Every structure is written in structure tokens, then in C-alpha cells.
């Protein structure tokens, strides 16, 4: 039945899926951004709109879900390859990537199919969702007999929901902008939010005209870079706006044609989750778009609540009166992107900031602390800024933001105009307890680690981290993990308590969801403490003393 559809697919003029598989391979192999961009341009120029739409959806992180579980795929691969299931499992544990393992174990097809990408997704994969196990097995194993090489690897990664492609969203958007002649900021803006991978969407995305739908979207966020040089190198402090770096959720507050919208930096619309902010926004006259930070904040408190309190609110699509009372929120605006329907992002920050303050001053009724400007910090020199930064942790903030007063509001991460000058992280010495394989280029190496500290006479897990070690250290640790595995839990291996690592993190919050009772924020590895014995690792009470 799969082969019966082949002539019709070829008749559409679509190129076979091997073109997308070749793009996937190239993006994984290339290290230079220019090479990746050229590969993307070549692909999108030759792809038919339906293939281009699905390719863009996958490049943007779209995933096929609910088609098959890991255990089912291993059983089906065992039958299809004639290899015992225990050997399939063992190959998976050694390779670390199920899609790659199955691709390597199955024989190459005698007559590979030449179906386009959209055909495989729309007609082969999508209909399997919701079928019973025999139906899904028949569809998947039939596809395996028609695909080989990189095409089968891509197909398997679609099945497992693990198609991570080595290219950033910004690079994809730049390629589309260069190909179409449309400003990259507009491309990025049109790709925000939920969209369907259809030819109609591709036509809209690459339409050179300014569309009515453009007004319903947020703007791409301007992201700050970490400050890695002395702030004095930035010039006079009077040329910069200094603000606290809040630990909340970055949100654009949009009011257009009387409709209020809240968009997170993760491209998720948050309407209905924070009704108090929507109510407060209705008192501000005209149409506008603000950029700011959403924080959990009790009305009379001098500082915001821990980030974990805000996490509880964001999970509630319709918060109850009890939730609203227990965790009220506040929106601190620090920029104005649109005023009166006009895009003012090219204006200098000092002008945008003045217009933001004027807009909030013009609101109906008394001042409402639920929406306020993020305070501008006044200092005489960079030493004064350093003194403020040193007190950040006592204020429950992460440091300072430094923004050039003459800067435009750009899209994405652009070095030079916006910097985040964070306080030094907290650190702790912890013991390696578990390891599992990474993703992408590290899919066959144990590079994701779980660490613990002492609670009495036992080690209790407190953090997971995967960054901070050199490639040489990762390979050395991988060899040790393979030789000293105590138990396996799927892809996870437990190891003896032998190695101590210094971890850095931003904060510690109390949490009922973790066995330790604590949630560590943004943990990463600073160094391998070969000089420390396991008995010298830190204790849980040290973390608890730092928790909020």
C-alpha cells in the first residue's frame, strides 16, 4: 500500500526526503554559520512549499508525538532485523540514541522509496497516531523497508521525537531573510507563537507586504549578553541605563484594538493566566507593546517572591481566587516597543523609556503597582554600580542590567548595547551519582550527570548538570562510567561515589517536588575536584541555609 502512492507523490514535483536528510546531515557536520546558512538557502530554494513548511517546523523544534514508545520500537526493530531483543537493548545502551541504533541494526532496503518529506509526515506518520499497536507496528516496519541511510535515521528521530538539528532559529531566519529579501526581524516575528506547517503559512511568512496579521504578533525579544570585561571598558556610566536584573519571566504586554495579550519569551501566549495584569493594562490608554518582567510579589513586600512561586502560577491556565491571593504578580516594564500603533524600536532607549513613563502616568485612575516601570538605578560611577551589584542577593535579584541609552531595540542577542552583569554564582562541592547519554553529537557519550550531597550518612541527589567540562574530561569520565556502572535504569547508569565536582548555581529554592526538598537554579559544572575526597563534599544543610 505504501508503494502504491509513490507515482502520485512524484507527480507533485516534490523532491524526495533524501534532500531533507542531506540538509540534516550537513547541518550536523558544518561548524560555520555561513556554511549552515548556505545549506538552508539551497534547501528552501529547491523545496516545494509543503516540504519547506514541514522542514521549517522541524527546524523550529516541532516534534511528532504519541506514535510509538521506546520499548515498542525496540521490539519492532528486533523482529525486523532478526536480532534478539536483548541485543537491541544492549546496542541502544551503548550507542545512547535509539533512532541511530535502529538505523544501524536494520538492513538496507533493496528498493528505497523516493517520497517527499511532507508525504512521510502527513500520509505515513501522522495517521499512525491513535492506532492500535498492530497498526502502528505495520506502518513503522513498512517504512523501515523503504528507507535507508540518513533518511531512515531522520525518520526514526521523528518517531522518537528526538530530531535535534544543529542550527539555531536565528540562523534559519537569517537564511529565509537572505533568500526572500524580507527583514529578518519580520521573519522572526511571523514565526512567533503557534503556526501550522502549511504552504499557506510559507506564503505568508515570505510575503514582502506588511500584513494585518503582523499586528497580532509580539516582537522578537532583544537579549542581553553576559558582561565579561570590566564595566569601565564600556565608557562613561552616564551613557548607560542601569536596572536590577529580576528573576522572573520575560513578557511582552500587548494592547492592540482593545485586546490585551501576554507573550512569554518562550513564544507562549499567557492570556488568562495573569488576569490581574490584564485588568491593570485596561486602564492604560491607547495601543502599545511593553517589554518587561513578570514577578510574583506580595503587595507590601520589599522584594519579589521566589521564582518557584511564579512557576506555580504559570502552570494554572485559569487561577482560582485562592491562587490569586496566595501568589499575586506584578509587571515591571523596562521598555516600550510600540506606542499608539507605531513601531518605535528604532528610537533610542532614552526616548523609548521617556515615552513608557509618560504612558503609565497617563493611565486612568490612581497609580497601580501591578504595572510599573522597572526602577532606573542612579550611580555616580562604575564603582558605585559595583557596590549596588554586590548587594543584589540580599535584594533577591540576580545582578544588574546595563543598557546603552542610545541603543535601538534589536532582535535576538546582539552584543554591545545590552549587558547582564550578574553576581557571582553560589557554589557547592557535590558527588557524581548518575550519568546518562547526551544528545546530538554527544548521543553516544555519558555527558549528562546527576550530583548529590550528604544528608546524614547518605548522599541525596540535588542537581543535574551537563555543561562545564572539557571534551577531554568528558571522554575520560565516560570511560570510567562504562567501567564502573553499578545499575542501569534505561539510559541512566548509577556509579560508585568516587568523584567530587564543584557546581555553580544562581539560587536555591524550597521545593516539595524534589526528594531533597530543594530546587537548584541553573546548575553547571565549574571544575572536577580531583583534590577532594567524597567525604569532603558539602552537606544538605549548607544548601538549605541558602534557600528561599
Short mmCIF file of C-alpha atoms in Angstrom, two decimals:
data_model
loop_
_atom_site.label_atom_id
_atom_site.label_comp_id
_atom_site.label_asym_id
_atom_site.label_seq_id
_atom_site.Cartn_x
_atom_site.Cartn_y
_atom_site.Cartn_z
CA UNK A 1 0.00 0.00 0.00
CA UNK A 2 2.90 2.37 0.71
CA UNK A 3 4.41 1.78 -2.73
CA UNK A 4 1.03 2.36 -4.43
CA UNK A 5 1.19 6.05 -3.53
CA UNK A 6 4.67 6.53 -4.99
CA UNK A 7 3.73 7.68 -8.51
CA UNK A 8 1.28 10.30 -7.17
CA UNK A 9 3.90 11.77 -4.85
CA UNK A 10 6.45 12.02 -7.62
CA UNK A 11 3.85 13.64 -9.85
CA UNK A 12 3.62 16.63 -7.49
CA UNK A 13 7.15 17.64 -8.42
CA UNK A 14 8.31 17.30 -4.82
CA UNK A 15 11.88 16.20 -4.26
CA UNK A 16 12.41 13.06 -2.16
CA UNK A 17 13.04 13.09 1.57
CA UNK A 18 16.70 12.40 0.94
CA UNK A 19 17.05 16.16 0.28
CA UNK A 20 15.93 16.94 3.83
CA UNK A 21 18.08 14.10 5.16
CA UNK A 22 21.05 15.62 3.30
CA UNK A 23 20.25 19.01 4.88
CA UNK A 24 20.10 17.38 8.33
CA UNK A 25 23.48 15.72 7.76
CA UNK A 26 25.05 18.95 6.51
CA UNK A 27 23.80 21.00 9.44
CA UNK A 28 25.16 18.40 11.86
CA UNK A 29 28.52 18.35 10.09
CA UNK A 30 29.11 22.04 9.39
CA UNK A 31 30.53 24.20 12.18
CA UNK A 32 30.48 27.58 10.42
CA UNK A 33 27.30 29.68 10.47
CA UNK A 34 27.84 30.79 6.87
CA UNK A 35 28.03 27.18 5.66
CA UNK A 36 24.86 26.30 7.56
CA UNK A 37 23.04 29.32 6.17
CA UNK A 38 24.08 28.44 2.61
CA UNK A 39 22.81 24.88 3.08
CA UNK A 40 19.46 26.19 4.35
CA UNK A 41 19.10 28.64 1.47
CA UNK A 42 19.85 25.91 -1.08
CA UNK A 43 17.27 23.61 0.50
CA UNK A 44 14.45 26.18 0.77
CA UNK A 45 15.03 27.41 -2.78
CA UNK A 46 14.55 23.91 -4.20
CA UNK A 47 11.84 22.56 -1.84
CA UNK A 48 8.17 22.67 -2.74
CA UNK A 49 6.08 24.74 -0.27
CA UNK A 50 4.66 21.69 1.56
CA UNK A 51 8.12 20.25 2.14
CA UNK A 52 9.53 23.67 3.03
CA UNK A 53 6.77 24.21 5.61
CA UNK A 54 7.42 20.88 7.34
CA UNK A 55 11.18 21.38 7.21
CA UNK A 56 10.81 24.79 8.85
CA UNK A 57 8.53 23.32 11.51
CA UNK A 58 11.11 20.67 12.34
CA UNK A 59 13.98 23.17 12.30
CA UNK A 60 11.99 25.34 14.71
CA UNK A 61 11.70 22.43 17.18
CA UNK A 62 8.40 20.86 16.14
CA UNK A 63 8.00 17.23 17.22
CA UNK A 64 5.81 14.27 16.27
CA UNK A 65 4.50 12.69 19.47
CA UNK A 66 2.42 9.70 20.52
CA UNK A 67 3.30 7.38 17.63
CA UNK A 68 5.44 4.78 19.37
CA UNK A 69 7.09 4.20 22.71
CA UNK A 70 10.75 3.32 23.12
CA UNK A 71 10.01 -0.25 24.17
CA UNK A 72 7.72 -0.81 21.20
CA UNK A 73 10.33 0.44 18.75
CA UNK A 74 12.97 -1.84 20.24
CA UNK A 75 10.66 -4.86 19.95
CA UNK A 76 9.71 -3.99 16.36
CA UNK A 77 13.36 -3.49 15.45
CA UNK A 78 14.20 -6.88 16.92
CA UNK A 79 11.62 -8.61 14.74
CA UNK A 80 12.52 -6.62 11.61
CA UNK A 81 16.25 -7.21 11.97
CA UNK A 82 16.16 -10.76 13.33
CA UNK A 83 18.36 -9.63 16.22
CA UNK A 84 17.39 -10.72 19.75
CA UNK A 85 15.67 -8.02 21.76
CA UNK A 86 18.31 -8.12 24.49
CA UNK A 87 20.98 -7.34 21.90
CA UNK A 88 18.91 -4.45 20.52
CA UNK A 89 18.64 -3.10 24.07
CA UNK A 90 22.37 -3.54 24.61
CA UNK A 91 23.17 -1.73 21.35
CA UNK A 92 20.86 1.10 22.40
CA UNK A 93 22.58 1.47 25.77
CA UNK A 94 26.00 1.58 24.12
CA UNK A 95 25.07 3.96 21.29
CA UNK A 96 22.88 6.09 23.54
CA UNK A 97 20.49 7.14 20.75
CA UNK A 98 17.56 4.86 19.92
CA UNK A 99 16.96 6.30 16.44
CA UNK A 100 20.59 5.79 15.46
CA UNK A 101 20.72 2.31 17.00
CA UNK A 102 17.73 1.09 15.00
CA UNK A 103 19.06 2.69 11.80
CA UNK A 104 22.33 0.80 12.18
CA UNK A 105 20.74 -2.57 13.04
CA UNK A 106 18.23 -2.76 10.18
CA UNK A 107 19.30 -3.99 6.73
CA UNK A 108 19.41 -1.50 3.87
CA UNK A 109 16.30 -1.66 1.62
CA UNK A 110 16.55 -3.30 -1.79
CA UNK A 111 14.26 -0.70 -3.41
CA UNK A 112 14.31 2.54 -1.40
CA UNK A 113 11.30 4.81 -1.82
CA UNK A 114 11.54 8.31 -3.29
CA UNK A 115 8.78 10.01 -1.32
CA UNK A 116 8.93 13.68 -0.31
CA UNK A 117 9.17 14.87 3.29
CA UNK A 118 5.56 16.02 3.53
CA UNK A 119 4.34 12.64 2.26
CA UNK A 120 6.21 10.79 5.00
CA UNK A 121 4.83 13.06 7.69
CA UNK A 122 1.26 13.64 6.50
CA UNK A 123 0.49 10.22 4.98
CA UNK A 124 2.80 7.81 6.80
CA UNK A 125 3.48 9.16 10.28
CA UNK A 126 0.51 11.30 11.29
CA UNK A 127 -2.17 8.62 10.53
CA UNK A 128 -0.41 6.19 12.90
CA UNK A 129 -1.17 8.31 15.94
CA UNK A 130 -4.11 6.78 17.79
CA UNK A 131 -3.92 3.42 16.00
CA UNK A 132 -3.69 0.18 17.93
CA UNK A 133 -0.29 -1.44 18.36
CA UNK A 134 -0.51 -3.82 15.34
CA UNK A 135 -1.47 -0.93 13.05
CA UNK A 136 1.37 1.29 14.25
CA UNK A 137 3.84 -1.58 14.02
CA UNK A 138 2.80 -2.35 10.44
CA UNK A 139 3.19 1.28 9.39
CA UNK A 140 6.58 1.77 11.01
CA UNK A 141 8.14 -1.52 9.92
CA UNK A 142 6.89 -1.00 6.35
CA UNK A 143 8.60 2.40 6.32
CA UNK A 144 11.83 0.80 7.53
CA UNK A 145 11.82 -1.45 4.45
CA UNK A 146 11.59 1.64 2.20
CA UNK A 147 14.17 3.91 3.83
CA UNK A 148 17.90 3.57 4.32
CA UNK A 149 20.88 5.59 5.42
CA UNK A 150 20.31 9.15 6.58
CA UNK A 151 16.64 9.05 5.53
CA UNK A 152 15.90 6.21 7.92
CA UNK A 153 17.81 7.99 10.68
CA UNK A 154 15.68 11.12 10.19
CA UNK A 155 12.51 9.03 10.09
CA UNK A 156 13.46 7.28 13.34
CA UNK A 157 14.25 10.59 15.02
CA UNK A 158 10.80 11.81 14.01
CA UNK A 159 9.34 8.68 15.61
CA UNK A 160 11.22 9.19 18.86
CA UNK A 161 10.63 12.95 18.98
CA UNK A 162 14.39 13.42 19.19
CA UNK A 163 15.16 15.29 15.95
CA UNK A 164 17.53 17.92 17.30
CA UNK A 165 19.11 19.80 14.43
CA UNK A 166 22.42 21.60 14.83
CA UNK A 167 21.25 25.06 13.85
CA UNK A 168 19.76 27.99 15.76
CA UNK A 169 16.39 29.55 14.99
CA UNK A 170 18.23 32.80 14.26
CA UNK A 171 20.34 31.14 11.54
CA UNK A 172 17.22 29.69 9.91
CA UNK A 173 15.53 33.09 9.99
CA UNK A 174 18.62 34.76 8.52
CA UNK A 175 18.66 32.23 5.69
CA UNK A 176 15.00 32.87 4.89
CA UNK A 177 15.55 36.63 5.07
CA UNK A 178 18.55 36.46 2.73
CA UNK A 179 16.62 34.26 0.31
CA UNK A 180 13.46 36.39 0.29
CA UNK A 181 14.76 39.90 0.85
CA UNK A 182 12.42 40.35 3.85
CA UNK A 183 13.81 41.88 7.03
CA UNK A 184 14.94 39.16 9.44
CA UNK A 185 13.05 40.82 12.31
CA UNK A 186 9.79 40.46 10.40
CA UNK A 187 10.57 36.82 9.60
CA UNK A 188 11.25 36.19 13.29
CA UNK A 189 8.08 38.00 14.33
CA UNK A 190 5.89 35.97 11.95
CA UNK A 191 7.35 32.73 13.30
CA UNK A 192 6.39 33.51 16.90
CA UNK A 193 3.50 31.66 18.54
CA UNK A 194 1.62 28.65 17.20
CA UNK A 195 1.61 28.13 13.45
CA UNK A 196 0.79 25.22 11.17
CA UNK A 197 3.31 23.87 8.65
CA UNK A 198 1.32 24.56 5.51
CA UNK A 199 2.04 26.14 2.10
CA UNK A 200 -0.26 28.99 3.16
CA UNK A 201 1.97 29.72 6.15
CA UNK A 202 5.09 29.70 3.96
CA UNK A 203 3.42 32.13 1.58
CA UNK A 204 2.52 34.43 4.47
CA UNK A 205 5.98 34.13 6.01
CA UNK A 206 7.71 35.16 2.78
CA UNK A 207 5.18 37.82 1.71
CA UNK A 208 7.07 41.12 1.29
CA UNK A 209 3.98 43.19 2.14
CA UNK A 210 3.15 44.37 5.68
CA UNK A 211 0.21 42.15 6.66
CA UNK A 212 -2.67 42.72 9.04
CA UNK A 213 -1.60 39.58 10.91
CA UNK A 214 1.74 41.24 11.72
CA UNK A 215 -0.08 43.41 14.28
CA UNK A 216 -1.27 40.39 16.25
CA UNK A 217 2.22 39.09 16.89
CA UNK A 218 4.77 40.10 19.52
CA UNK A 219 8.13 41.47 18.52
CA UNK A 220 11.27 39.30 18.70
CA UNK A 221 12.89 39.85 22.10
CA UNK A 222 16.16 41.76 22.40
CA UNK A 223 18.50 39.64 24.55
CA UNK A 224 21.41 40.82 26.68
CA UNK A 225 24.86 39.24 26.63
CA UNK A 226 26.90 38.35 29.73
CA UNK A 227 29.36 41.08 30.68
CA UNK A 228 32.82 39.50 30.57
CA UNK A 229 35.02 42.63 30.76
CA UNK A 230 35.35 45.37 33.41
CA UNK A 231 32.34 47.72 33.13
CA UNK A 232 34.73 50.70 32.91
CA UNK A 233 35.54 49.45 29.38
CA UNK A 234 32.00 50.48 28.38
CA UNK A 235 32.80 54.20 28.74
CA UNK A 236 31.03 56.74 30.91
CA UNK A 237 28.39 55.35 33.23
CA UNK A 238 26.14 58.31 32.32
CA UNK A 239 25.72 56.79 28.84
CA UNK A 240 24.01 53.75 30.33
CA UNK A 241 20.70 52.86 31.96
CA UNK A 242 21.21 50.62 34.99
CA UNK A 243 18.42 48.38 36.27
CA UNK A 244 18.11 45.37 38.53
CA UNK A 245 18.23 42.00 36.79
CA UNK A 246 14.98 40.47 38.01
CA UNK A 247 14.49 36.72 38.39
CA UNK A 248 11.08 36.36 36.80
CA UNK A 249 9.52 35.68 33.40
CA UNK A 250 10.30 37.95 30.46
CA UNK A 251 6.97 39.02 28.94
CA UNK A 252 5.71 41.40 26.26
CA UNK A 253 2.46 43.10 27.29
CA UNK A 254 0.48 43.92 24.16
CA UNK A 255 -2.67 46.05 23.88
CA UNK A 256 -3.99 46.47 20.34
CA UNK A 257 -7.53 47.41 19.37
CA UNK A 258 -8.65 46.94 22.97
CA UNK A 259 -7.34 43.36 23.17
CA UNK A 260 -4.75 42.52 25.85
CA UNK A 261 -2.13 39.86 25.19
CA UNK A 262 0.77 38.48 27.20
CA UNK A 263 3.60 36.73 25.35
CA UNK A 264 6.50 34.98 27.06
CA UNK A 265 10.00 34.90 25.66
CA UNK A 266 9.36 31.21 25.01
CA UNK A 267 6.78 32.26 22.39
CA UNK A 268 3.85 31.15 24.54
CA UNK A 269 0.73 33.26 24.91
CA UNK A 270 -0.17 33.60 28.58
CA UNK A 271 -3.63 35.17 28.30
CA UNK A 272 -5.91 34.23 31.20
CA UNK A 273 -3.11 33.08 33.49
CA UNK A 274 -2.47 36.53 34.97
CA UNK A 275 -5.86 38.28 34.95
CA UNK A 276 -4.69 40.98 37.40
CA UNK A 277 -2.14 42.21 34.83
CA UNK A 278 -4.73 42.19 32.06
CA UNK A 279 -7.09 44.18 34.27
CA UNK A 280 -4.40 46.72 35.13
CA UNK A 281 -3.45 47.06 31.44
CA UNK A 282 -7.01 48.05 30.51
CA UNK A 283 -6.54 51.34 32.40
CA UNK A 284 -3.62 52.40 30.19
CA UNK A 285 -4.81 54.48 27.20
CA UNK A 286 -4.20 53.60 23.56
CA UNK A 287 -2.41 50.76 21.84
CA UNK A 288 1.08 49.79 22.98
CA UNK A 289 3.62 47.00 23.39
CA UNK A 290 5.78 46.87 26.50
CA UNK A 291 8.69 44.61 27.35
CA UNK A 292 9.22 43.74 30.99
CA UNK A 293 9.49 41.18 33.74
CA UNK A 294 6.63 39.32 35.40
CA UNK A 295 7.26 38.61 39.09
CA UNK A 296 5.40 37.04 41.99
CA UNK A 297 5.21 39.85 44.54
CA UNK A 298 3.16 40.38 47.67
CA UNK A 299 1.68 43.93 47.73
CA UNK A 300 3.56 45.24 50.78
CA UNK A 301 6.76 43.21 50.40
CA UNK A 302 10.07 44.96 49.64
CA UNK A 303 11.23 42.19 47.28
CA UNK A 304 9.66 39.62 44.94
CA UNK A 305 8.75 36.09 45.97
CA UNK A 306 10.98 33.16 44.87
CA UNK A 307 10.79 32.11 41.24
CA UNK A 308 9.23 28.79 42.29
CA UNK A 309 6.11 30.70 43.41
CA UNK A 310 5.77 32.15 39.92
CA UNK A 311 6.22 28.71 38.39
CA UNK A 312 3.13 27.51 40.25
CA UNK A 313 1.09 30.38 38.81
CA UNK A 314 2.22 29.92 35.22
CA UNK A 315 1.03 26.31 35.26
CA UNK A 316 -2.55 27.47 36.01
CA UNK A 317 -4.43 28.45 32.88
CA UNK A 318 -7.32 29.78 34.99
CA UNK A 319 -6.07 30.57 38.50
CA UNK A 320 -8.53 30.31 41.38
CA UNK A 321 -9.20 33.19 43.79
CA UNK A 322 -7.09 31.32 46.33
CA UNK A 323 -4.13 31.17 43.92
CA UNK A 324 -4.51 34.83 43.05
CA UNK A 325 -4.40 35.75 46.71
CA UNK A 326 -1.54 33.43 47.62
CA UNK A 327 0.71 34.44 44.71
CA UNK A 328 -0.12 37.89 43.35
CA UNK A 329 2.01 39.10 40.46
CA UNK A 330 3.50 42.38 39.31
CA UNK A 331 4.72 43.51 35.88
CA UNK A 332 7.80 45.72 35.83
CA UNK A 333 8.10 47.31 32.39
CA UNK A 334 11.53 48.37 31.18
CA UNK A 335 10.91 49.21 27.53
CA UNK A 336 8.24 50.45 25.12
CA UNK A 337 8.33 48.91 21.66
CA UNK A 338 5.12 50.25 20.18
CA UNK A 339 3.18 53.40 21.05
CA UNK A 340 -0.12 54.43 19.53
CA UNK A 341 0.17 51.69 16.94
CA UNK A 342 3.60 52.84 15.78
CA UNK A 343 6.77 50.76 15.96
CA UNK A 344 9.29 52.81 17.97
CA UNK A 345 12.01 50.18 18.31
CA UNK A 346 14.45 52.19 16.12
CA UNK A 347 14.20 55.13 18.56
CA UNK A 348 16.98 55.41 21.17
CA UNK A 349 16.33 53.80 24.53
CA UNK A 350 16.26 57.14 26.39
CA UNK A 351 13.32 58.21 24.21
CA UNK A 352 11.50 54.88 24.50
CA UNK A 353 11.94 54.97 28.27
CA UNK A 354 10.54 58.53 28.50
CA UNK A 355 7.52 57.54 26.44
CA UNK A 356 6.99 54.47 28.65
CA UNK A 357 6.91 56.60 31.78
CA UNK A 358 4.57 59.14 30.14
CA UNK A 359 2.23 56.34 29.06
CA UNK A 360 1.99 54.94 32.59
CA UNK A 361 1.49 58.45 34.01
CA UNK A 362 -1.48 58.90 31.65
CA UNK A 363 -3.38 55.85 32.86
CA UNK A 364 -6.88 56.23 34.19
CA UNK A 365 -7.32 56.13 37.96
CA UNK A 366 -4.67 56.09 40.68
CA UNK A 367 -1.18 54.59 40.20
CA UNK A 368 -1.40 50.80 40.04
CA UNK A 369 1.65 48.89 41.34
CA UNK A 370 0.61 45.84 39.35
CA UNK A 371 2.16 47.55 36.29
CA UNK A 372 5.09 49.86 36.97
CA UNK A 373 8.43 50.80 35.46
CA UNK A 374 11.49 48.86 36.48
CA UNK A 375 13.46 51.39 38.56
CA UNK A 376 16.39 53.18 36.94
CA UNK A 377 19.35 52.99 39.34
CA UNK A 378 21.33 56.15 39.95
CA UNK A 379 25.09 55.87 40.41
CA UNK A 380 27.93 58.34 40.01
CA UNK A 381 30.49 55.94 38.59
CA UNK A 382 31.18 52.28 37.92
CA UNK A 383 32.44 51.75 41.46
CA UNK A 384 29.00 52.79 42.68
CA UNK A 385 27.44 50.30 40.25
CA UNK A 386 29.71 47.56 41.59
CA UNK A 387 28.61 48.41 45.13
CA UNK A 388 24.95 48.04 44.13
CA UNK A 389 25.65 44.77 42.34
CA UNK A 390 27.37 43.36 45.43
CA UNK A 391 24.11 43.74 47.36
CA UNK A 392 21.99 42.00 44.71
CA UNK A 393 21.47 38.72 46.51
CA UNK A 394 20.12 40.50 49.62
CA UNK A 395 17.57 42.17 47.34
CA UNK A 396 16.61 38.85 45.72
CA UNK A 397 17.81 39.97 42.28
CA UNK A 398 20.47 38.45 40.03
CA UNK A 399 22.65 41.49 39.44
CA UNK A 400 22.46 44.49 37.14
CA UNK A 401 21.31 45.15 33.59
CA UNK A 402 23.39 47.68 31.65
CA UNK A 403 21.67 49.22 28.60
CA UNK A 404 23.14 51.86 26.33
CA UNK A 405 20.80 54.87 26.38
CA UNK A 406 21.30 55.45 22.68
CA UNK A 407 20.54 51.86 21.65
CA UNK A 408 17.77 50.67 19.36
CA UNK A 409 15.61 47.69 20.37
CA UNK A 410 17.06 44.91 18.23
CA UNK A 411 16.05 41.28 17.66
CA UNK A 412 17.84 38.38 19.31
CA UNK A 413 21.21 38.52 21.06
CA UNK A 414 23.30 41.44 19.81
CA UNK A 415 26.49 42.20 21.68
CA UNK A 416 27.43 45.76 22.55
CA UNK A 417 24.28 47.55 23.70
CA UNK A 418 22.62 45.39 26.38
CA UNK A 419 24.64 43.55 29.00
CA UNK A 420 23.73 41.47 32.04
CA UNK A 421 26.22 41.93 34.88
CA UNK A 422 25.24 39.09 37.16
CA UNK A 423 26.50 38.44 40.65
CA UNK A 424 28.99 35.65 41.18
CA UNK A 425 27.19 32.31 41.45
CA UNK A 426 26.78 30.23 44.56
CA UNK A 427 28.92 27.10 44.62
CA UNK A 428 28.89 23.70 46.25
CA UNK A 429 31.01 20.54 46.12
CA UNK A 430 28.86 17.56 45.11
CA UNK A 431 29.35 13.87 44.29
CA UNK A 432 28.60 12.23 40.94
CA UNK A 433 25.79 9.67 41.43
CA UNK A 434 24.22 9.01 37.99
CA UNK A 435 25.03 9.58 34.33
CA UNK A 436 23.25 9.24 31.02
CA UNK A 437 24.00 9.89 27.38
CA UNK A 438 23.70 13.37 25.97
CA UNK A 439 22.06 14.49 22.73
CA UNK A 440 23.22 15.32 19.24
CA UNK A 441 26.98 14.89 18.93
CA UNK A 442 27.10 13.54 22.48
CA UNK A 443 24.37 10.93 22.00
CA UNK A 444 26.88 8.08 22.45
CA UNK A 445 28.75 9.66 25.37
CA UNK A 446 27.68 9.90 29.00
CA UNK A 447 27.69 13.66 29.41
CA UNK A 448 24.55 14.39 31.49
CA UNK A 449 25.18 13.99 35.20
CA UNK A 450 23.27 13.89 38.50
CA UNK A 451 25.06 15.06 41.64
CA UNK A 452 24.34 14.64 45.34
CA UNK A 453 25.40 15.99 48.73
CA UNK A 454 25.45 14.42 52.16
CA UNK A 455 22.27 14.20 54.21
CA UNK A 456 23.39 12.42 57.35
CA UNK A 457 25.23 9.31 56.18
CA UNK A 458 23.52 9.16 52.78
CA UNK A 459 24.02 11.03 49.52
CA UNK A 460 20.85 12.67 48.23
CA UNK A 461 20.52 13.98 44.63
CA UNK A 462 20.30 17.78 44.42
CA UNK A 463 21.26 18.84 40.88
CA UNK A 464 21.62 17.77 37.26
CA UNK A 465 24.24 19.37 35.03
CA UNK A 466 25.77 18.73 31.63
CA UNK A 467 27.98 21.75 30.90
CA UNK A 468 31.35 22.87 32.20
CA UNK A 469 33.73 20.01 31.48
CA UNK A 470 36.22 19.93 28.62
CA UNK A 471 35.84 17.37 25.83
CA UNK A 472 38.88 15.55 27.20
CA UNK A 473 37.35 15.37 30.68
CA UNK A 474 34.01 14.16 29.31
CA UNK A 475 35.69 11.32 27.41
CA UNK A 476 37.74 10.36 30.46
CA UNK A 477 34.64 10.37 32.66
CA UNK A 478 32.67 8.41 30.06
CA UNK A 479 35.26 5.62 30.08
CA UNK A 480 35.17 5.48 33.87
CA UNK A 481 31.35 5.40 33.93
CA UNK A 482 31.22 2.47 31.48
CA UNK A 483 33.78 0.52 33.50
CA UNK A 484 32.18 1.22 36.89
CA UNK A 485 28.42 1.07 36.27
CA UNK A 486 26.54 -0.33 39.28
CA UNK A 487 23.00 -0.43 37.86
CA UNK A 488 21.12 0.62 34.74
CA UNK A 489 17.73 2.29 34.65
CA UNK A 490 17.04 2.57 30.93
CA UNK A 491 19.63 5.07 29.62
CA UNK A 492 20.66 6.08 33.17
CA UNK A 493 23.60 4.44 34.94
CA UNK A 494 24.36 4.63 38.64
CA UNK A 495 28.03 4.79 39.60
CA UNK A 496 30.06 4.48 42.80
CA UNK A 497 30.51 7.63 44.88
CA UNK A 498 34.09 8.38 43.86
CA UNK A 499 34.26 11.78 42.14
CA UNK A 500 33.62 15.28 43.52
CA UNK A 501 32.73 18.26 41.32
CA UNK A 502 32.32 21.93 42.12
CA UNK A 503 28.94 23.13 40.88
CA UNK A 504 27.80 26.71 40.35
CA UNK A 505 24.16 27.84 40.53
CA UNK A 506 22.15 31.03 40.76
CA UNK A 507 19.85 30.31 43.68
CA UNK A 508 18.25 27.62 45.82
CA UNK A 509 14.50 27.45 46.35
CA UNK A 510 12.45 25.29 48.68
CA UNK A 511 10.55 22.67 46.70
CA UNK A 512 8.16 19.87 47.56
CA UNK A 513 8.71 18.28 44.13
CA UNK A 514 12.28 17.21 44.85
CA UNK A 515 13.46 14.47 47.17
CA UNK A 516 15.97 16.81 48.78
CA UNK A 517 13.28 19.44 49.39
CA UNK A 518 15.32 21.93 47.33
CA UNK A 519 15.42 23.11 43.72
CA UNK A 520 18.77 24.41 42.45
CA UNK A 521 18.53 27.11 39.76
CA UNK A 522 20.70 26.79 36.62
CA UNK A 523 23.35 24.35 37.91
CA UNK A 524 26.54 23.86 35.89
CA UNK A 525 29.93 22.29 36.49
CA UNK A 526 32.81 24.59 37.40
CA UNK A 527 35.56 22.02 37.80
CA UNK A 528 36.41 18.42 38.61
CA UNK A 529 37.68 18.43 42.20
CA UNK A 530 40.27 15.65 41.94
CA UNK A 531 41.85 17.07 45.09
CA UNK A 532 38.81 16.30 47.25
CA UNK A 533 37.67 13.07 48.81
CA UNK A 534 33.97 12.13 48.68
CA UNK A 535 33.71 12.56 52.44
CA UNK A 536 34.64 16.24 51.98
CA UNK A 537 31.64 17.02 49.75
CA UNK A 538 29.13 19.51 51.09
CA UNK A 539 26.10 18.69 53.18
CA UNK A 540 22.43 19.32 52.54
CA UNK A 541 22.18 21.81 55.39
CA UNK A 542 24.61 24.09 53.52
CA UNK A 543 22.14 24.31 50.64
CA UNK A 544 19.18 24.69 52.97
CA UNK A 545 20.84 27.69 54.60
CA UNK A 546 20.94 29.39 51.17
CA UNK A 547 17.34 28.54 50.24
CA UNK A 548 14.50 31.00 50.00
#
